[in-house]
Structure formats: structure tokens, C-alpha cells
Amino acid sequence: MNGLGIGVSAANAIGSTVRLALPRSKGFPQMPVTTAAGTDVHYTATGAGRGLVLVHGTSMDAASNFGHLLEQFADHNTVITPDCAGSGRTTAPPGELTVDLLVEQVAAVATHAATGPVDIVGFSLGAVVAARLSALRPELVRRLVLVAGWTHSADARLRLGLETWARVLDVDPELASAQAPLLAFSPGFLSGLGEDGLAQLRNGKSAPGTRRQIDLCLGVDIRRDLPRINAPTLVVGCTLDHLIPVEHARDLHRAIPHSFYLELHSGHVVFHEKPVEVVAAIRDFLTDDRAR
């Protein structure tokens, strides 16, 4: 995203709330495919070493969420980045999307692309999916990182943000692209982009499956899953998050036995707003022998 002042290479989108009309990251790998629950699931696999699965957020795909960071992990890991239903080239069945469908897709990719337990990093909706996967399929997960996630969507503040986003998207997609950065980033970060940077954000378009993914977010409730997570877990909250307020990350931490917790001074899309800090935290956790 050269020219946006965040020190990363070009990505074709940004945020769990907006896609940008920017080129795909240079060198982003070709996407193999596997199947799950009758759907084709496209993913990338790059690097060598233990499998590290990165699960993207709503309205994003693998390239937009993580494309600029692959080389930061690929020196020690086989980095596996699936496109979940409704994003990128991955298909979604008709009707309502469910967390369990996305769990099946991510599990299928993990077993198709790696041998043995993998480490999983989930962002936003991806954190919800990664947490439920870890509870249902503990044999697949060595360590777990949940970034800007939440436990359930009954909170009135959270629902208001999601429902407003959905309504604006239904009525005026162009206006939704203008609104999205206000949810995705902190005020200071947005102000630092300048007029040109903000114009690029405003020109973005949502992923085709965004509306159905928002509906999925509105029905999230993984509270019963969280006490069943046995994998060492790092929960990352973002103190300036206007979409998923940081209190939700704190709730995740309290509900997951023996989890570790970190807060970063960032808006929701921390992988673009504070890439150096979040990558360092994840790498340290995945290699720390004390996290057992």
C-alpha cells in the first residue's frame, strides 16, 4: 500500500470493512484448491516449515488481509492463507453462511496443505472461526492467535455498527466504501493518510460475499466453545477499535483457559495500521517455549 504511509507493499484491499482498488501484492502465490462441504476453497501456501494458517476477516480475502506480510512469516513457516466463503475465488453455497461452514473450509485447507498440527492466526471474523475450529478440532491446532475477535454479537454497540454497515451497503455501496475506513482505522491513522490516501480508501469496493458475511457476524456466539480450547492462545485487542471494541477481546481472554493477552494502540485493521508490532507479537508467541 505504497503512498498510504503504512510501510507495506501494495495490497488489493484493506480492512475487515473495505476493499481497495489497489494492485495485489507483488509475488502473491498462485492459489491451489481443495473442497469442503461442497465448496471449492482456494488458498495459498508459501515458505517452508511448520504450517501457519492465516484466516482473514469480513469483506477481505487472503491477499488483502495478509499479502503484504507473507515474507515476514515464510522464513520459518509454510504460510497458508485460505479465502473463505464469499471472498476471493472461494465459493459459497446458496443461503445463509455459518461459522461452521467456514470452520470446515479452514480445516480442509489446513489438512490439505500441511502435515501435523498447525498454528492458526485469525483476524476479526477469522478469529471467531479460528477459535471454534480450535475447540472442535483440537488435534489440528498447535497454537492459536486471535486478533480483534469477539465472543458473541448480543452487545448493542457491536450490533449497531454491523447493522449500519449492512444497511448502507444495501442502499449505497459507494457510500459504504466511504464509511468503512471510519470503522476500520483509528482517527490518527486516517488523518495521517492525507487526501490522496483517503481517496484510495473511498474508491474501494466490497467483496461479493460481504453482505452475507455481515449477517453471519450478527449471529456469532462462540461462548460455549471457548472453555474447550486447549491450545496455547494469544488474544490481541486493539484499543482504538471502532468496529469490535477492545472489551470484546478482553472477554475472549477471560473465557479461554490459560490464554495470554496483549493490547495494541491501533484501530481494527491492525495488520495494516501496526504491521510491525502485530507481526512481532505473533512471531514471539509462536516461538516462545513458555507458551505451553
Coordinates of C-alpha atoms in Angstrom, one line a residue:
M1 CA 0.0 0.0 0.0
N2 CA 2.7 2.4 -1.1
G3 CA 1.6 6.0 -0.7
L4 CA -0.7 5.3 2.2
G5 CA 2.0 5.8 4.8
I6 CA 1.9 2.4 6.4
G7 CA 5.1 1.0 5.1
V8 CA 3.8 -2.1 3.4
S9 CA 3.8 -3.3 -0.2
A10 CA 0.8 -3.0 -2.4
A11 CA -2.3 -5.0 -1.4
N12 CA -5.6 -5.0 -3.3
A13 CA -7.7 -4.3 -0.2
I14 CA -7.6 -3.3 3.4
G15 CA -9.7 -3.9 6.4
S16 CA -12.4 -6.2 7.5
T17 CA -14.7 -3.4 6.3
V18 CA -13.4 -2.3 2.9
R19 CA -11.7 -3.5 -0.3
L20 CA -9.4 -1.1 -2.1
A21 CA -8.9 -0.7 -5.8
L22 CA -5.2 -1.4 -5.4
P23 CA -3.0 -4.0 -7.1
R24 CA -2.4 -7.4 -5.5
S25 CA 0.8 -7.7 -3.5
K26 CA 3.8 -8.5 -5.7
G27 CA 4.7 -12.1 -5.8
F28 CA 1.5 -13.3 -4.2
P29 CA 1.4 -17.1 -4.8
Q30 CA -0.9 -18.9 -7.1
M31 CA -3.8 -20.5 -5.4
P32 CA -4.3 -24.2 -5.2
V33 CA -7.8 -25.5 -4.3
T34 CA -9.4 -28.1 -2.1
T35 CA -13.1 -28.9 -1.3
A36 CA -15.1 -28.7 1.9
A37 CA -18.9 -29.0 2.4
G38 CA -19.4 -29.0 -1.3
T39 CA -17.5 -25.8 -1.9
D40 CA -14.2 -25.1 -3.7
V41 CA -11.7 -23.4 -1.3
H42 CA -8.8 -21.6 -2.8
Y43 CA -5.7 -20.9 -0.7
T44 CA -2.0 -20.0 -1.0
A45 CA 0.9 -21.8 0.6
T46 CA 4.4 -20.3 0.6
G47 CA 7.6 -20.7 2.6
A48 CA 8.9 -23.8 4.5
G49 CA 8.4 -25.1 8.0
R50 CA 5.5 -25.7 10.4
G51 CA 2.1 -24.8 8.9
L52 CA 0.8 -21.4 9.8
V53 CA -2.7 -20.7 8.7
L54 CA -3.9 -17.0 8.5
V55 CA -7.7 -16.6 8.5
H56 CA -9.0 -13.2 7.1
G57 CA -11.8 -11.0 8.2
T58 CA -15.1 -9.9 6.7
S59 CA -15.1 -8.3 3.3
M60 CA -11.4 -9.3 2.8
D61 CA -9.5 -12.1 1.2
A62 CA -6.2 -13.7 1.8
A63 CA -4.2 -11.2 -0.3
S64 CA -5.9 -8.1 1.1
N65 CA -5.5 -9.1 4.8
F66 CA -2.1 -10.7 4.8
G67 CA -0.5 -10.4 1.3
H68 CA 2.0 -7.7 2.5
L69 CA 3.1 -9.8 5.4
L70 CA 3.8 -13.3 3.9
E71 CA 7.5 -12.8 3.8
Q72 CA 7.5 -11.9 7.5
F73 CA 6.4 -15.4 8.4
A74 CA 7.6 -17.5 5.4
D75 CA 11.2 -17.7 6.6
H76 CA 10.2 -20.1 9.4
N77 CA 6.7 -21.4 8.3
T78 CA 4.7 -22.7 5.5
V79 CA 2.2 -19.8 5.4
I80 CA -1.2 -21.0 4.4
T81 CA -3.8 -18.3 3.6
P82 CA -7.3 -19.5 2.6
D83 CA -10.0 -17.4 1.0
C84 CA -13.2 -18.2 3.0
A85 CA -16.7 -18.4 1.5
G86 CA -17.7 -15.3 -0.3
S87 CA -14.2 -13.9 -0.6
G88 CA -11.7 -14.2 -3.4
R89 CA -12.3 -17.2 -5.6
T90 CA -13.8 -19.4 -2.9
T91 CA -17.4 -20.5 -3.5
A92 CA -20.2 -20.2 -1.0
P93 CA -23.4 -22.3 -1.1
P94 CA -26.8 -20.6 -1.5
G95 CA -28.5 -19.4 1.6
E96 CA -27.1 -18.4 5.0
L97 CA -23.4 -18.6 5.7
T98 CA -22.4 -20.2 9.0
V99 CA -19.4 -20.2 11.2
D100 CA -19.3 -24.0 10.9
L101 CA -19.1 -23.8 7.1
L102 CA -16.0 -21.5 7.4
V103 CA -14.6 -23.8 10.0
E104 CA -14.9 -26.7 7.6
Q105 CA -13.2 -24.7 4.9
V106 CA -10.3 -23.7 7.0
A107 CA -9.9 -27.2 8.4
A108 CA -9.9 -28.7 4.9
V109 CA -7.2 -26.3 3.8
A110 CA -5.1 -27.0 6.9
T111 CA -5.1 -30.7 6.3
H112 CA -4.6 -30.4 2.6
A113 CA -1.6 -28.0 2.8
A114 CA 0.2 -29.2 5.9
T115 CA 1.2 -32.2 7.9
G116 CA 0.5 -32.4 11.6
P117 CA -0.9 -29.7 13.8
V118 CA -0.7 -26.1 12.6
D119 CA -0.5 -22.7 14.2
I120 CA -3.6 -20.5 13.3
V121 CA -3.9 -16.8 13.3
G122 CA -7.5 -15.4 12.9
F123 CA -8.4 -11.7 12.4
S124 CA -11.9 -10.4 13.2
L125 CA -14.4 -12.9 11.8
G126 CA -11.4 -15.1 11.2
A127 CA -10.7 -15.0 14.9
V128 CA -14.2 -16.3 15.6
V129 CA -13.6 -19.1 13.0
A130 CA -10.2 -20.0 14.4
A131 CA -11.5 -20.2 17.9
R132 CA -14.3 -22.5 17.1
L133 CA -12.0 -24.6 14.9
S134 CA -9.6 -25.0 17.8
A135 CA -12.5 -26.1 20.1
L136 CA -13.9 -28.6 17.7
R137 CA -10.7 -30.0 16.1
P138 CA -8.0 -29.7 18.8
E139 CA -5.8 -32.2 17.0
L140 CA -5.3 -29.7 14.2
V141 CA -4.1 -26.7 16.3
R142 CA -0.8 -26.3 18.0
R143 CA -1.0 -22.7 18.9
L144 CA -3.8 -20.1 18.4
V145 CA -3.7 -16.3 17.9
L146 CA -7.0 -14.3 18.0
V147 CA -6.7 -10.7 16.8
A148 CA -9.6 -8.2 17.1
G149 CA -12.2 -11.0 17.7
W150 CA -15.3 -11.3 19.8
T151 CA -17.3 -13.9 21.7
H152 CA -20.9 -13.1 20.7
S153 CA -22.9 -10.4 18.9
A154 CA -25.5 -9.6 21.5
D155 CA -23.8 -6.4 22.5
A156 CA -25.9 -3.4 21.4
R157 CA -22.9 -1.3 20.4
L158 CA -21.4 -4.0 18.2
R159 CA -24.8 -4.8 16.5
L160 CA -25.4 -1.1 15.8
G161 CA -22.1 -0.9 13.9
L162 CA -22.6 -4.1 11.9
E163 CA -26.3 -3.4 11.1
T164 CA -25.5 0.2 10.0
W165 CA -22.7 -1.1 7.7
A166 CA -25.1 -3.7 6.2
R167 CA -27.9 -1.1 5.6
V168 CA -25.5 1.4 4.0
L169 CA -24.1 -1.4 1.8
D170 CA -27.6 -2.3 0.7
V171 CA -28.6 1.3 -0.2
D172 CA -25.4 2.8 -1.5
P173 CA -22.2 0.7 -1.9
E174 CA -20.2 3.8 -2.8
L175 CA -21.2 5.4 0.5
A176 CA -20.4 2.2 2.3
S177 CA -16.8 2.4 0.9
A178 CA -16.6 5.9 2.3
Q179 CA -18.0 4.9 5.7
A180 CA -15.8 1.8 6.1
P181 CA -12.5 3.5 6.9
L182 CA -14.1 5.2 9.9
L183 CA -14.8 1.8 11.4
A184 CA -11.6 0.2 10.1
F185 CA -8.9 2.6 11.3
S186 CA -8.1 4.9 14.2
P187 CA -8.6 8.7 13.7
G188 CA -4.9 9.5 13.9
F189 CA -4.0 6.9 11.3
L190 CA -6.7 8.2 8.9
S191 CA -5.7 11.8 9.4
G192 CA -2.1 10.8 8.5
L193 CA -3.1 9.4 5.1
G194 CA -3.9 12.8 3.6
E195 CA -6.4 13.5 0.8
D196 CA -4.8 11.1 -1.7
G197 CA -4.8 8.2 0.8
L198 CA -8.3 8.8 1.9
A199 CA -9.4 9.0 -1.8
Q200 CA -8.0 5.5 -2.4
L201 CA -10.0 4.1 0.6
R202 CA -13.2 5.8 -0.7
N203 CA -12.7 4.1 -4.1
G204 CA -12.8 0.6 -2.7
K205 CA -15.5 -2.0 -3.4
S206 CA -16.7 -4.7 -1.0
A207 CA -16.1 -8.4 -1.7
P208 CA -19.1 -10.1 -3.4
G209 CA -19.9 -12.0 -0.2
T210 CA -19.7 -9.1 2.2
R211 CA -23.4 -8.8 2.9
R212 CA -23.8 -12.4 3.8
Q213 CA -20.6 -12.3 5.9
I214 CA -22.1 -9.4 7.9
D215 CA -25.2 -11.4 8.5
L216 CA -23.0 -14.2 9.8
C217 CA -21.2 -11.8 12.1
L218 CA -24.6 -10.7 13.6
G219 CA -25.3 -14.3 14.6
V220 CA -22.0 -15.1 16.2
D221 CA -22.0 -16.8 19.6
I222 CA -19.0 -19.0 20.4
R223 CA -19.1 -18.6 24.2
R224 CA -19.6 -22.3 24.8
D225 CA -16.6 -23.2 22.7
L226 CA -14.1 -21.0 24.5
P227 CA -13.6 -23.1 27.7
R228 CA -12.8 -26.1 25.5
I229 CA -9.8 -24.5 23.8
N230 CA -6.7 -26.4 24.9
A231 CA -4.1 -24.9 22.5
P232 CA -1.9 -22.2 24.0
T233 CA -3.6 -19.0 22.9
L234 CA -2.7 -15.3 22.4
V235 CA -5.5 -12.8 22.3
V236 CA -4.8 -9.4 20.8
G237 CA -7.1 -6.5 21.4
C238 CA -7.0 -3.1 19.7
T239 CA -7.5 -0.1 22.0
L240 CA -8.8 2.2 19.2
D241 CA -11.1 -0.3 17.5
H242 CA -14.4 1.3 16.5
L243 CA -15.9 -1.9 14.9
I244 CA -15.1 -4.5 17.5
P245 CA -14.5 -2.6 20.8
V246 CA -11.5 -3.8 22.7
E247 CA -13.7 -5.1 25.6
H248 CA -14.6 -8.0 23.4
A249 CA -11.0 -9.1 23.1
R250 CA -10.7 -8.9 26.9
D251 CA -13.8 -11.1 27.2
L252 CA -12.2 -13.7 24.8
H253 CA -9.1 -13.7 27.0
R254 CA -11.1 -14.2 30.2
A255 CA -13.1 -17.1 28.7
I256 CA -10.1 -19.1 27.2
P257 CA -8.2 -21.0 29.9
H258 CA -4.6 -20.0 30.4
S259 CA -4.6 -17.6 27.5
F260 CA -2.2 -14.7 27.1
Y261 CA -3.3 -11.2 26.4
L262 CA -1.9 -8.2 24.5
E263 CA -3.3 -4.8 23.6
L264 CA -2.0 -2.7 20.7
H265 CA -2.8 1.0 20.3
S266 CA -4.5 0.6 16.9
G267 CA -7.7 0.7 15.1
H268 CA -9.5 -2.5 14.0
V269 CA -7.3 -3.3 10.9
V270 CA -4.1 -3.7 13.0
F271 CA -2.3 -5.8 10.3
H272 CA -2.2 -2.6 8.2
E273 CA -2.1 0.0 10.9
K274 CA 0.5 -1.5 13.1
P275 CA 2.1 -4.3 11.0
V276 CA 5.5 -4.3 12.7
E277 CA 4.1 -4.6 16.1
V278 CA 1.5 -7.3 15.4
V279 CA 3.9 -9.5 13.4
A280 CA 6.5 -9.2 16.2
A281 CA 3.9 -10.3 18.8
I282 CA 2.7 -13.2 16.8
R283 CA 6.3 -14.4 16.0
D284 CA 7.3 -14.1 19.6
F285 CA 4.3 -16.1 20.8
L286 CA 4.7 -18.9 18.3
T287 CA 8.3 -19.4 19.2
D288 CA 8.1 -18.9 23.0
D289 CA 8.7 -22.2 24.8
R290 CA 6.9 -20.8 27.9
A291 CA 3.6 -20.8 26.0
R292 CA 2.7 -24.4 26.7

